[in-house]
Amino acid sequence: MSKKSEGAAEPKVKKNKKSPGERLSKLLSAVCVLAAVVLIGVTALAFITSGKDKAPDTGSAAPEIITTEPATEPTTLASADTVKVKGTVYVTGTADYYAEPEELSSASGTLQAGEAVGLVSANKTWCRITYGGKVCYIQRKYLSTKKPEITTTQTAQADITAVAASAAERKTVNLEQKHWSVVVVDKNRQLPEGYEPELEYIAGSEYSLDARVADYYNKMYDAAYADGVVLTPYSAYRKYSTQESNYNSLVSQYTGQGYTRSEAEDLAAAEILPAGCSEHNLGFAVDICSTDESFKDTPEYEWLCENAYKYGFIERYPEGTKEITGVIAEPWHWRFIGPSYAKDMKQKGFATLEEYLQSYGKNY
């Protein structure tokens, strides 16, 4: 029997050692428990948030404030009970808006396809919006988070409809009368349909005026020139189509700023009158040198204020008379009314043609 060498220790054997299969089984059990805990938590959270996300159907009651954001943003606001958007949305077609969310109440105005409005809140039927500085209501089915594509035909038709409605309410002036030179045209009084004056070119430009007026302007131009002042015409007679384009362009600028069509028309008419309502269409008016307010500080303006009446011209829209004329101050815009009327108006101290005619009880 051999003898073991000294100092050699016996190998230690670890007791209760588990096999690889047993360790894997225990790990899988732990993972399953963790997964179950996570699933329970997710289910509970979904149950809690589902109660918050669903907006009550309040019919035509005042819209509730939107505070939730569903996972999917609807393209059309009518496609879900609540909406994600709380900002700018777009009108999908011609639609009325109201002071209160009641369909049968009187409409406050009409919005056109493509117009942008501010969305404040919504329920299943109505949206509370801001438009033109006002808070109002519109049926939700007419709004979309995407701006619709508007064809040229649709835009033109909207303009034609609006202009036709306004034109139907205007008085048509009579130019076949003794007092033809003091006829007033404005946003409430228009020229006869298809009216075109006989024209003659005027001095200092390629512009023209009514043939009955042109010679008076030429004499005024020559007199001013002799005094060292040049009254260069900046604009005179305008075709109907030119006036229409200018006016509609300004209306579009205002509707783009959030004003209603009616509001935009009123604002535009204070600067550029509708076609057929302008003294430029009449052929009696000249814009001299520029269309800038600074013109009132020029030698040309000073000369006109002192001498224009002698040739039958008046400053048509003086400063501070917008409430009477409906038009903002335009120191460059001079209108022919005839030497006798202009002299009488100046001597009696009337600032506007409207006041002058009213003093005689006339309204041509």
mmCIF file of C-alpha atoms in Angstrom:
data_model
loop_
_atom_site.group_PDB
_atom_site.id
_atom_site.type_symbol
_atom_site.label_atom_id
_atom_site.label_comp_id
_atom_site.label_asym_id
_atom_site.label_seq_id
_atom_site.Cartn_x
_atom_site.Cartn_y
_atom_site.Cartn_z
ATOM 1 C CA MET A 1 0.000 0.000 0.000
ATOM 2 C CA SER A 2 1.544 3.183 -1.119
ATOM 3 C CA LYS A 3 1.890 6.153 1.158
ATOM 4 C CA LYS A 4 0.641 9.647 0.180
ATOM 5 C CA SER A 5 3.224 12.405 0.210
ATOM 6 C CA GLU A 6 3.038 15.001 2.992
ATOM 7 C CA GLY A 7 1.425 18.303 2.411
ATOM 8 C CA ALA A 8 -0.874 17.073 -0.356
ATOM 9 C CA ALA A 9 -4.452 18.073 0.549
ATOM 10 C CA GLU A 10 -7.428 16.078 -0.480
ATOM 11 C CA PRO A 11 -9.699 17.616 -3.146
ATOM 12 C CA LYS A 12 -12.893 19.270 -1.778
ATOM 13 C CA VAL A 13 -16.213 18.234 -3.220
ATOM 14 C CA LYS A 14 -19.094 20.923 -3.332
ATOM 15 C CA LYS A 15 -22.317 19.501 -2.016
ATOM 16 C CA ASN A 16 -25.845 20.034 -3.461
ATOM 17 C CA LYS A 17 -24.563 21.328 -6.780
ATOM 18 C CA LYS A 18 -27.507 21.821 -9.299
ATOM 19 C CA SER A 19 -27.385 20.746 -12.887
ATOM 20 C CA PRO A 20 -27.510 23.247 -15.828
ATOM 21 C CA GLY A 21 -31.064 22.184 -16.621
ATOM 22 C CA GLU A 22 -32.277 23.071 -13.156
ATOM 23 C CA ARG A 23 -30.691 26.570 -13.324
ATOM 24 C CA LEU A 24 -32.365 27.346 -16.679
ATOM 25 C CA SER A 25 -35.740 26.295 -15.358
ATOM 26 C CA LYS A 26 -35.452 28.661 -12.414
ATOM 27 C CA LEU A 27 -34.450 31.615 -14.671
ATOM 28 C CA LEU A 28 -37.441 31.085 -16.950
ATOM 29 C CA SER A 29 -39.792 31.097 -13.982
ATOM 30 C CA ALA A 30 -38.460 34.488 -12.845
ATOM 31 C CA VAL A 31 -38.922 35.982 -16.322
ATOM 32 C CA CYS A 32 -42.527 34.798 -16.461
ATOM 33 C CA VAL A 33 -43.311 36.415 -13.128
ATOM 34 C CA LEU A 34 -41.808 39.732 -14.244
ATOM 35 C CA ALA A 35 -43.757 39.665 -17.519
ATOM 36 C CA ALA A 36 -46.987 39.076 -15.649
ATOM 37 C CA VAL A 37 -46.361 42.087 -13.423
ATOM 38 C CA VAL A 38 -45.667 44.334 -16.428
ATOM 39 C CA LEU A 39 -48.824 43.128 -18.209
ATOM 40 C CA ILE A 40 -50.982 43.883 -15.194
ATOM 41 C CA GLY A 41 -49.529 47.417 -14.988
ATOM 42 C CA VAL A 42 -50.109 48.177 -18.660
ATOM 43 C CA THR A 43 -53.693 46.931 -18.496
ATOM 44 C CA ALA A 44 -54.454 49.097 -15.476
ATOM 45 C CA LEU A 45 -52.942 52.190 -17.124
ATOM 46 C CA ALA A 46 -54.956 51.653 -20.307
ATOM 47 C CA PHE A 47 -58.152 51.340 -18.276
ATOM 48 C CA ILE A 48 -57.466 54.607 -16.456
ATOM 49 C CA THR A 49 -56.573 56.667 -19.561
ATOM 50 C CA SER A 50 -59.463 55.304 -21.630
ATOM 51 C CA GLY A 51 -61.893 56.991 -19.293
ATOM 52 C CA LYS A 52 -60.140 60.331 -19.732
ATOM 53 C CA ASP A 53 -59.726 60.235 -23.512
ATOM 54 C CA LYS A 54 -63.365 59.711 -24.395
ATOM 55 C CA ALA A 55 -65.271 63.007 -24.704
ATOM 56 C CA PRO A 56 -68.951 62.949 -23.786
ATOM 57 C CA ASP A 57 -71.511 63.427 -26.544
ATOM 58 C CA THR A 58 -73.018 66.767 -25.564
ATOM 59 C CA GLY A 59 -74.977 67.306 -28.759
ATOM 60 C CA SER A 60 -75.219 71.017 -29.488
ATOM 61 C CA ALA A 61 -74.047 72.119 -26.052
ATOM 62 C CA ALA A 62 -71.077 74.436 -25.754
ATOM 63 C CA PRO A 63 -67.869 72.587 -26.711
ATOM 64 C CA GLU A 64 -65.605 71.362 -23.957
ATOM 65 C CA ILE A 65 -61.973 72.407 -23.791
ATOM 66 C CA ILE A 66 -59.726 69.864 -25.485
ATOM 67 C CA THR A 67 -57.138 68.490 -23.076
ATOM 68 C CA THR A 68 -56.335 65.070 -24.504
ATOM 69 C CA GLU A 69 -54.356 63.889 -27.492
ATOM 70 C CA PRO A 70 -55.383 60.612 -29.135
ATOM 71 C CA ALA A 71 -52.635 58.481 -30.615
ATOM 72 C CA THR A 72 -53.846 59.055 -34.186
ATOM 73 C CA GLU A 73 -54.551 62.565 -35.412
ATOM 74 C CA PRO A 74 -57.771 62.618 -37.460
ATOM 75 C CA THR A 75 -57.680 64.256 -40.890
ATOM 76 C CA THR A 76 -61.273 65.476 -40.588
ATOM 77 C CA LEU A 77 -62.398 66.737 -37.220
ATOM 78 C CA ALA A 78 -65.698 64.891 -37.495
ATOM 79 C CA SER A 79 -63.897 61.547 -37.564
ATOM 80 C CA ALA A 80 -63.300 61.300 -33.819
ATOM 81 C CA ASP A 81 -64.844 62.479 -30.561
ATOM 82 C CA THR A 82 -61.756 64.443 -29.591
ATOM 83 C CA VAL A 83 -59.006 65.971 -31.651
ATOM 84 C CA LYS A 84 -55.303 66.414 -31.256
ATOM 85 C CA VAL A 85 -55.111 69.774 -32.990
ATOM 86 C CA LYS A 86 -55.424 72.900 -30.877
ATOM 87 C CA GLY A 87 -54.229 75.556 -33.240
ATOM 88 C CA THR A 88 -54.871 76.340 -36.902
ATOM 89 C CA VAL A 89 -57.416 74.335 -38.909
ATOM 90 C CA TYR A 90 -59.035 74.932 -42.306
ATOM 91 C CA VAL A 91 -62.529 75.294 -43.722
ATOM 92 C CA THR A 92 -63.273 72.548 -46.246
ATOM 93 C CA GLY A 93 -66.105 74.320 -48.050
ATOM 94 C CA THR A 94 -68.491 77.276 -47.859
ATOM 95 C CA ALA A 95 -69.913 77.218 -44.337
ATOM 96 C CA ASP A 96 -71.779 79.514 -41.948
ATOM 97 C CA TYR A 97 -70.457 80.337 -38.504
ATOM 98 C CA TYR A 98 -72.494 81.334 -35.460
ATOM 99 C CA ALA A 99 -72.288 83.375 -32.283
ATOM 100 C CA GLU A 100 -73.703 80.375 -30.384
ATOM 101 C CA PRO A 101 -73.455 76.627 -31.146
ATOM 102 C CA GLU A 102 -77.014 76.284 -32.412
ATOM 103 C CA GLU A 103 -77.582 75.386 -36.036
ATOM 104 C CA LEU A 104 -80.954 77.120 -36.230
ATOM 105 C CA SER A 105 -79.741 80.453 -34.869
ATOM 106 C CA SER A 106 -78.956 83.298 -37.260
ATOM 107 C CA ALA A 107 -75.559 82.893 -38.889
ATOM 108 C CA SER A 108 -73.004 85.578 -38.078
ATOM 109 C CA GLY A 109 -71.226 85.165 -41.386
ATOM 110 C CA THR A 110 -69.865 82.770 -43.974
ATOM 111 C CA LEU A 111 -66.425 81.214 -44.370
ATOM 112 C CA GLN A 112 -64.982 80.093 -47.684
ATOM 113 C CA ALA A 113 -63.065 76.927 -48.496
ATOM 114 C CA GLY A 114 -59.405 77.152 -47.563
ATOM 115 C CA GLU A 115 -59.770 79.888 -44.941
ATOM 116 C CA ALA A 116 -57.711 79.340 -41.790
ATOM 117 C CA VAL A 117 -59.281 79.608 -38.337
ATOM 118 C CA GLY A 118 -58.026 79.084 -34.803
ATOM 119 C CA LEU A 119 -59.390 75.996 -33.074
ATOM 120 C CA VAL A 120 -60.084 76.464 -29.371
ATOM 121 C CA SER A 121 -62.148 73.402 -28.473
ATOM 122 C CA ALA A 122 -64.610 70.888 -29.880
ATOM 123 C CA ASN A 123 -67.219 68.275 -29.099
ATOM 124 C CA LYS A 124 -68.860 65.728 -31.370
ATOM 125 C CA THR A 125 -70.885 68.317 -33.309
ATOM 126 C CA TRP A 126 -69.436 71.787 -32.878
ATOM 127 C CA CYS A 127 -66.064 73.518 -32.816
ATOM 128 C CA ARG A 128 -65.317 76.716 -31.000
ATOM 129 C CA ILE A 129 -63.021 78.841 -33.159
ATOM 130 C CA THR A 130 -61.413 82.258 -33.365
ATOM 131 C CA TYR A 131 -61.845 84.164 -36.619
ATOM 132 C CA GLY A 132 -61.281 87.833 -37.398
ATOM 133 C CA GLY A 133 -60.583 88.530 -33.730
ATOM 134 C CA LYS A 134 -63.894 86.980 -32.630
ATOM 135 C CA VAL A 135 -64.856 83.749 -30.868
ATOM 136 C CA CYS A 136 -67.562 81.861 -32.752
ATOM 137 C CA TYR A 137 -68.830 78.360 -33.583
ATOM 138 C CA ILE A 138 -68.884 76.225 -36.711
ATOM 139 C CA GLN A 139 -70.063 72.692 -37.359
ATOM 140 C CA ARG A 140 -67.172 70.342 -36.966
ATOM 141 C CA LYS A 141 -67.777 68.576 -40.270
ATOM 142 C CA TYR A 142 -66.607 71.700 -42.132
ATOM 143 C CA LEU A 143 -63.116 71.748 -40.604
ATOM 144 C CA SER A 144 -59.975 69.830 -41.448
ATOM 145 C CA THR A 145 -56.430 69.701 -40.156
ATOM 146 C CA LYS A 146 -55.215 69.845 -43.760
ATOM 147 C CA LYS A 147 -55.705 72.834 -46.044
ATOM 148 C CA PRO A 148 -57.891 71.827 -48.997
ATOM 149 C CA GLU A 149 -56.772 72.468 -52.544
ATOM 150 C CA ILE A 150 -58.831 75.318 -53.951
ATOM 151 C CA THR A 151 -59.182 75.519 -57.717
ATOM 152 C CA THR A 152 -59.124 78.790 -59.606
ATOM 153 C CA THR A 153 -62.733 78.148 -60.627
ATOM 154 C CA GLN A 154 -63.857 77.847 -57.003
ATOM 155 C CA THR A 155 -62.077 81.056 -56.009
ATOM 156 C CA ALA A 156 -63.443 82.955 -58.981
ATOM 157 C CA GLN A 157 -66.964 81.700 -58.311
ATOM 158 C CA ALA A 158 -66.780 82.838 -54.670
ATOM 159 C CA ASP A 159 -65.671 86.301 -55.801
ATOM 160 C CA ILE A 160 -68.383 86.494 -58.475
ATOM 161 C CA THR A 161 -71.083 85.486 -55.986
ATOM 162 C CA ALA A 162 -69.960 88.030 -53.384
ATOM 163 C CA VAL A 163 -69.619 90.864 -55.899
ATOM 164 C CA ALA A 164 -72.997 90.082 -57.477
ATOM 165 C CA ALA A 165 -74.698 90.146 -54.070
ATOM 166 C CA SER A 166 -73.134 93.505 -53.212
ATOM 167 C CA ALA A 167 -73.867 94.995 -56.632
ATOM 168 C CA ALA A 168 -77.553 94.073 -56.365
ATOM 169 C CA GLU A 169 -77.859 96.333 -53.313
ATOM 170 C CA ARG A 170 -76.238 99.395 -54.922
ATOM 171 C CA LYS A 171 -77.965 102.335 -56.547
ATOM 172 C CA THR A 172 -77.097 102.947 -60.213
ATOM 173 C CA VAL A 173 -76.294 106.609 -60.870
ATOM 174 C CA ASN A 174 -77.749 108.615 -63.723
ATOM 175 C CA LEU A 175 -75.112 110.145 -65.990
ATOM 176 C CA GLU A 176 -77.624 111.457 -68.520
ATOM 177 C CA GLN A 177 -78.507 114.545 -66.505
ATOM 178 C CA LYS A 178 -77.704 118.237 -66.304
ATOM 179 C CA HIS A 179 -75.534 117.865 -63.196
ATOM 180 C CA TRP A 180 -73.380 115.044 -64.576
ATOM 181 C CA SER A 181 -70.126 116.488 -63.191
ATOM 182 C CA VAL A 182 -71.186 116.159 -59.523
ATOM 183 C CA VAL A 183 -72.485 112.602 -59.693
ATOM 184 C CA VAL A 184 -71.235 110.612 -56.686
ATOM 185 C CA VAL A 185 -70.026 107.044 -57.075
ATOM 186 C CA ASP A 186 -68.973 105.044 -54.024
ATOM 187 C CA LYS A 187 -69.460 101.577 -52.512
ATOM 188 C CA ASN A 188 -73.233 102.200 -52.393
ATOM 189 C CA ARG A 189 -73.609 103.860 -55.817
ATOM 190 C CA GLN A 190 -72.332 102.395 -59.045
ATOM 191 C CA LEU A 191 -72.012 103.246 -62.697
ATOM 192 C CA PRO A 192 -74.457 101.797 -65.240
ATOM 193 C CA GLU A 193 -73.464 98.317 -66.371
ATOM 194 C CA GLY A 194 -70.954 98.413 -69.218
ATOM 195 C CA TYR A 195 -70.331 102.145 -68.893
ATOM 196 C CA GLU A 196 -67.270 103.422 -70.776
ATOM 197 C CA PRO A 197 -66.656 107.141 -71.219
ATOM 198 C CA GLU A 198 -65.277 108.753 -74.346
ATOM 199 C CA LEU A 199 -61.631 109.347 -73.491
ATOM 200 C CA GLU A 200 -58.860 111.810 -74.320
ATOM 201 C CA TYR A 201 -55.203 111.727 -73.301
ATOM 202 C CA ILE A 202 -54.031 114.270 -70.732
ATOM 203 C CA ALA A 203 -50.826 116.298 -70.520
ATOM 204 C CA GLY A 204 -47.686 114.897 -68.948
ATOM 205 C CA SER A 205 -48.562 111.216 -69.359
ATOM 206 C CA GLU A 206 -50.105 108.432 -71.390
ATOM 207 C CA TYR A 207 -53.182 108.419 -69.161
ATOM 208 C CA SER A 208 -56.623 109.579 -70.203
ATOM 209 C CA LEU A 209 -59.779 111.125 -68.736
ATOM 210 C CA ASP A 210 -63.358 111.615 -69.817
ATOM 211 C CA ALA A 211 -63.213 113.797 -72.940
ATOM 212 C CA ARG A 212 -65.326 116.462 -71.194
ATOM 213 C CA VAL A 213 -62.754 116.651 -68.368
ATOM 214 C CA ALA A 214 -59.393 116.229 -70.120
ATOM 215 C CA ASP A 215 -59.147 119.814 -71.409
ATOM 216 C CA TYR A 216 -59.691 121.219 -67.906
ATOM 217 C CA TYR A 217 -56.857 119.085 -66.574
ATOM 218 C CA ASN A 218 -54.548 120.123 -69.413
ATOM 219 C CA LYS A 219 -55.153 123.814 -68.655
ATOM 220 C CA MET A 220 -54.448 123.179 -64.953
ATOM 221 C CA TYR A 221 -51.280 121.272 -65.859
ATOM 222 C CA ASP A 222 -50.053 124.159 -68.031
ATOM 223 C CA ALA A 223 -50.813 126.767 -65.353
ATOM 224 C CA ALA A 224 -48.925 124.794 -62.706
ATOM 225 C CA TYR A 225 -46.007 124.259 -65.074
ATOM 226 C CA ALA A 226 -45.793 128.002 -65.650
ATOM 227 C CA ASP A 227 -45.460 128.379 -61.864
ATOM 228 C CA GLY A 228 -42.629 125.831 -61.769
ATOM 229 C CA VAL A 229 -44.811 122.938 -60.555
ATOM 230 C CA VAL A 230 -45.195 119.714 -62.535
ATOM 231 C CA LEU A 231 -48.452 117.832 -61.939
ATOM 232 C CA THR A 232 -47.405 114.472 -63.358
ATOM 233 C CA PRO A 233 -50.408 112.077 -63.499
ATOM 234 C CA TYR A 234 -49.789 108.844 -61.590
ATOM 235 C CA SER A 235 -53.133 107.295 -62.510
ATOM 236 C CA ALA A 236 -56.330 108.468 -64.187
ATOM 237 C CA TYR A 237 -59.078 106.545 -65.999
ATOM 238 C CA ARG A 238 -59.100 102.828 -65.205
ATOM 239 C CA LYS A 239 -60.824 100.002 -66.983
ATOM 240 C CA TYR A 240 -63.427 98.020 -65.077
ATOM 241 C CA SER A 241 -61.226 94.913 -65.175
ATOM 242 C CA THR A 242 -58.238 96.758 -63.676
ATOM 243 C CA GLN A 243 -60.313 98.131 -60.814
ATOM 244 C CA GLU A 244 -61.847 94.725 -60.195
ATOM 245 C CA SER A 245 -58.441 93.055 -60.017
ATOM 246 C CA ASN A 246 -57.039 95.690 -57.653
ATOM 247 C CA TYR A 247 -60.063 95.504 -55.356
ATOM 248 C CA ASN A 248 -60.256 91.702 -55.224
ATOM 249 C CA SER A 249 -56.538 91.472 -54.540
ATOM 250 C CA LEU A 250 -56.911 93.701 -51.481
ATOM 251 C CA VAL A 251 -59.986 91.775 -50.305
ATOM 252 C CA SER A 252 -57.963 88.557 -50.502
ATOM 253 C CA GLN A 253 -55.216 90.120 -48.387
ATOM 254 C CA TYR A 254 -57.723 90.926 -45.656
ATOM 255 C CA THR A 255 -59.450 87.514 -45.731
ATOM 256 C CA GLY A 256 -55.977 85.983 -45.475
ATOM 257 C CA GLN A 257 -55.554 87.904 -42.222
ATOM 258 C CA GLY A 258 -58.655 86.246 -40.765
ATOM 259 C CA TYR A 259 -61.400 88.724 -41.618
ATOM 260 C CA THR A 260 -64.733 87.544 -42.997
ATOM 261 C CA ARG A 261 -65.515 88.231 -46.637
ATOM 262 C CA SER A 262 -67.917 91.013 -45.612
ATOM 263 C CA GLU A 263 -65.383 92.588 -43.258
ATOM 264 C CA ALA A 264 -62.638 92.342 -45.880
ATOM 265 C CA GLU A 265 -64.833 94.041 -48.490
ATOM 266 C CA ASP A 266 -65.548 96.966 -46.174
ATOM 267 C CA LEU A 267 -61.886 97.382 -45.295
ATOM 268 C CA ALA A 268 -60.796 97.154 -48.933
ATOM 269 C CA ALA A 269 -63.430 99.644 -50.108
ATOM 270 C CA ALA A 270 -61.928 102.277 -47.817
ATOM 271 C CA GLU A 271 -58.759 102.093 -49.938
ATOM 272 C CA ILE A 272 -59.806 100.761 -53.340
ATOM 273 C CA LEU A 273 -63.459 100.985 -54.325
ATOM 274 C CA PRO A 274 -65.137 98.046 -56.106
ATOM 275 C CA ALA A 275 -65.222 98.051 -59.888
ATOM 276 C CA GLY A 276 -67.928 100.374 -61.188
ATOM 277 C CA CYS A 277 -67.888 102.386 -57.950
ATOM 278 C CA SER A 278 -64.656 104.293 -58.508
ATOM 279 C CA GLU A 279 -64.177 107.796 -59.843
ATOM 280 C CA HIS A 280 -61.325 106.337 -61.880
ATOM 281 C CA ASN A 281 -63.885 104.183 -63.726
ATOM 282 C CA LEU A 282 -65.974 107.317 -64.165
ATOM 283 C CA GLY A 283 -63.018 109.079 -65.809
ATOM 284 C CA PHE A 284 -63.227 112.171 -63.590
ATOM 285 C CA ALA A 285 -60.287 111.569 -61.217
ATOM 286 C CA VAL A 286 -56.502 111.862 -61.373
ATOM 287 C CA ASP A 287 -53.940 110.586 -58.877
ATOM 288 C CA ILE A 288 -51.156 113.163 -59.060
ATOM 289 C CA CYS A 289 -47.414 112.437 -58.678
ATOM 290 C CA SER A 290 -47.770 109.486 -56.263
ATOM 291 C CA THR A 291 -50.096 107.593 -53.961
ATOM 292 C CA ASP A 292 -48.191 108.329 -50.777
ATOM 293 C CA GLU A 293 -49.349 110.357 -47.786
ATOM 294 C CA SER A 294 -46.146 112.396 -48.024
ATOM 295 C CA PHE A 295 -47.617 114.065 -51.125
ATOM 296 C CA LYS A 296 -49.416 116.525 -48.823
ATOM 297 C CA ASP A 297 -46.005 117.950 -47.905
ATOM 298 C CA THR A 298 -45.018 118.776 -51.479
ATOM 299 C CA PRO A 299 -45.144 121.997 -53.560
ATOM 300 C CA GLU A 300 -47.516 120.203 -55.965
ATOM 301 C CA TYR A 301 -50.093 119.617 -53.217
ATOM 302 C CA GLU A 302 -49.777 123.196 -51.983
ATOM 303 C CA TRP A 303 -50.335 124.520 -55.500
ATOM 304 C CA LEU A 304 -53.396 122.325 -56.005
ATOM 305 C CA CYS A 305 -54.967 123.446 -52.716
ATOM 306 C CA GLU A 306 -54.639 127.065 -53.830
ATOM 307 C CA ASN A 307 -55.521 126.750 -57.507
ATOM 308 C CA ALA A 308 -57.236 123.480 -58.487
ATOM 309 C CA TYR A 309 -60.771 124.822 -57.943
ATOM 310 C CA LYS A 310 -60.216 127.334 -60.773
ATOM 311 C CA TYR A 311 -60.102 124.400 -63.186
ATOM 312 C CA GLY A 312 -62.932 122.463 -61.582
ATOM 313 C CA PHE A 313 -60.923 120.022 -59.439
ATOM 314 C CA ILE A 314 -61.292 119.279 -55.713
ATOM 315 C CA GLU A 315 -59.375 117.149 -53.230
ATOM 316 C CA ARG A 316 -61.904 114.345 -53.059
ATOM 317 C CA TYR A 317 -60.914 112.549 -49.836
ATOM 318 C CA PRO A 318 -59.432 115.088 -47.384
ATOM 319 C CA GLU A 319 -57.927 114.028 -44.086
ATOM 320 C CA GLY A 320 -60.491 113.450 -41.327
ATOM 321 C CA THR A 321 -63.472 112.833 -43.640
ATOM 322 C CA LYS A 322 -63.527 109.016 -43.844
ATOM 323 C CA GLU A 323 -66.776 108.858 -41.843
ATOM 324 C CA ILE A 324 -68.415 110.955 -44.575
ATOM 325 C CA THR A 325 -66.792 109.674 -47.778
ATOM 326 C CA GLY A 326 -66.073 106.099 -46.668
ATOM 327 C CA VAL A 327 -62.546 106.408 -48.030
ATOM 328 C CA ILE A 328 -59.260 107.027 -46.236
ATOM 329 C CA ALA A 329 -57.393 110.312 -46.760
ATOM 330 C CA GLU A 330 -55.917 110.502 -50.270
ATOM 331 C CA PRO A 331 -54.196 113.877 -50.804
ATOM 332 C CA TRP A 332 -53.110 112.742 -54.275
ATOM 333 C CA HIS A 333 -56.670 112.049 -55.548
ATOM 334 C CA TRP A 334 -58.243 115.046 -57.323
ATOM 335 C CA ARG A 335 -61.725 114.880 -58.813
ATOM 336 C CA PHE A 336 -63.351 117.076 -61.442
ATOM 337 C CA ILE A 337 -66.749 118.597 -60.556
ATOM 338 C CA GLY A 338 -66.613 121.713 -62.767
ATOM 339 C CA PRO A 339 -65.251 125.227 -62.120
ATOM 340 C CA SER A 340 -68.537 126.768 -60.920
ATOM 341 C CA TYR A 341 -69.258 123.973 -58.430
ATOM 342 C CA ALA A 342 -65.639 123.828 -57.233
ATOM 343 C CA LYS A 343 -65.526 127.590 -56.680
ATOM 344 C CA ASP A 344 -68.856 127.585 -54.812
ATOM 345 C CA MET A 345 -67.777 124.636 -52.671
ATOM 346 C CA LYS A 346 -64.504 126.345 -51.746
ATOM 347 C CA GLN A 347 -66.140 129.672 -50.918
ATOM 348 C CA LYS A 348 -68.688 127.964 -48.657
ATOM 349 C CA GLY A 349 -65.999 125.951 -46.904
ATOM 350 C CA PHE A 350 -67.250 122.426 -47.574
ATOM 351 C CA ALA A 351 -64.585 119.750 -47.255
ATOM 352 C CA THR A 352 -66.441 116.997 -49.118
ATOM 353 C CA LEU A 353 -68.683 116.698 -52.153
ATOM 354 C CA GLU A 354 -71.221 114.806 -50.028
ATOM 355 C CA GLU A 355 -71.626 117.710 -47.587
ATOM 356 C CA TYR A 356 -71.802 120.230 -50.412
ATOM 357 C CA LEU A 357 -74.599 118.380 -52.203
ATOM 358 C CA GLN A 358 -76.501 117.778 -48.979
ATOM 359 C CA SER A 359 -76.486 121.515 -48.300
ATOM 360 C CA TYR A 360 -78.613 121.853 -51.437
ATOM 361 C CA GLY A 361 -80.692 118.809 -50.597
ATOM 362 C CA LYS A 362 -79.246 116.957 -53.579
ATOM 363 C CA ASN A 363 -77.900 113.431 -53.915
ATOM 364 C CA TYR A 364 -76.818 112.817 -57.491
#
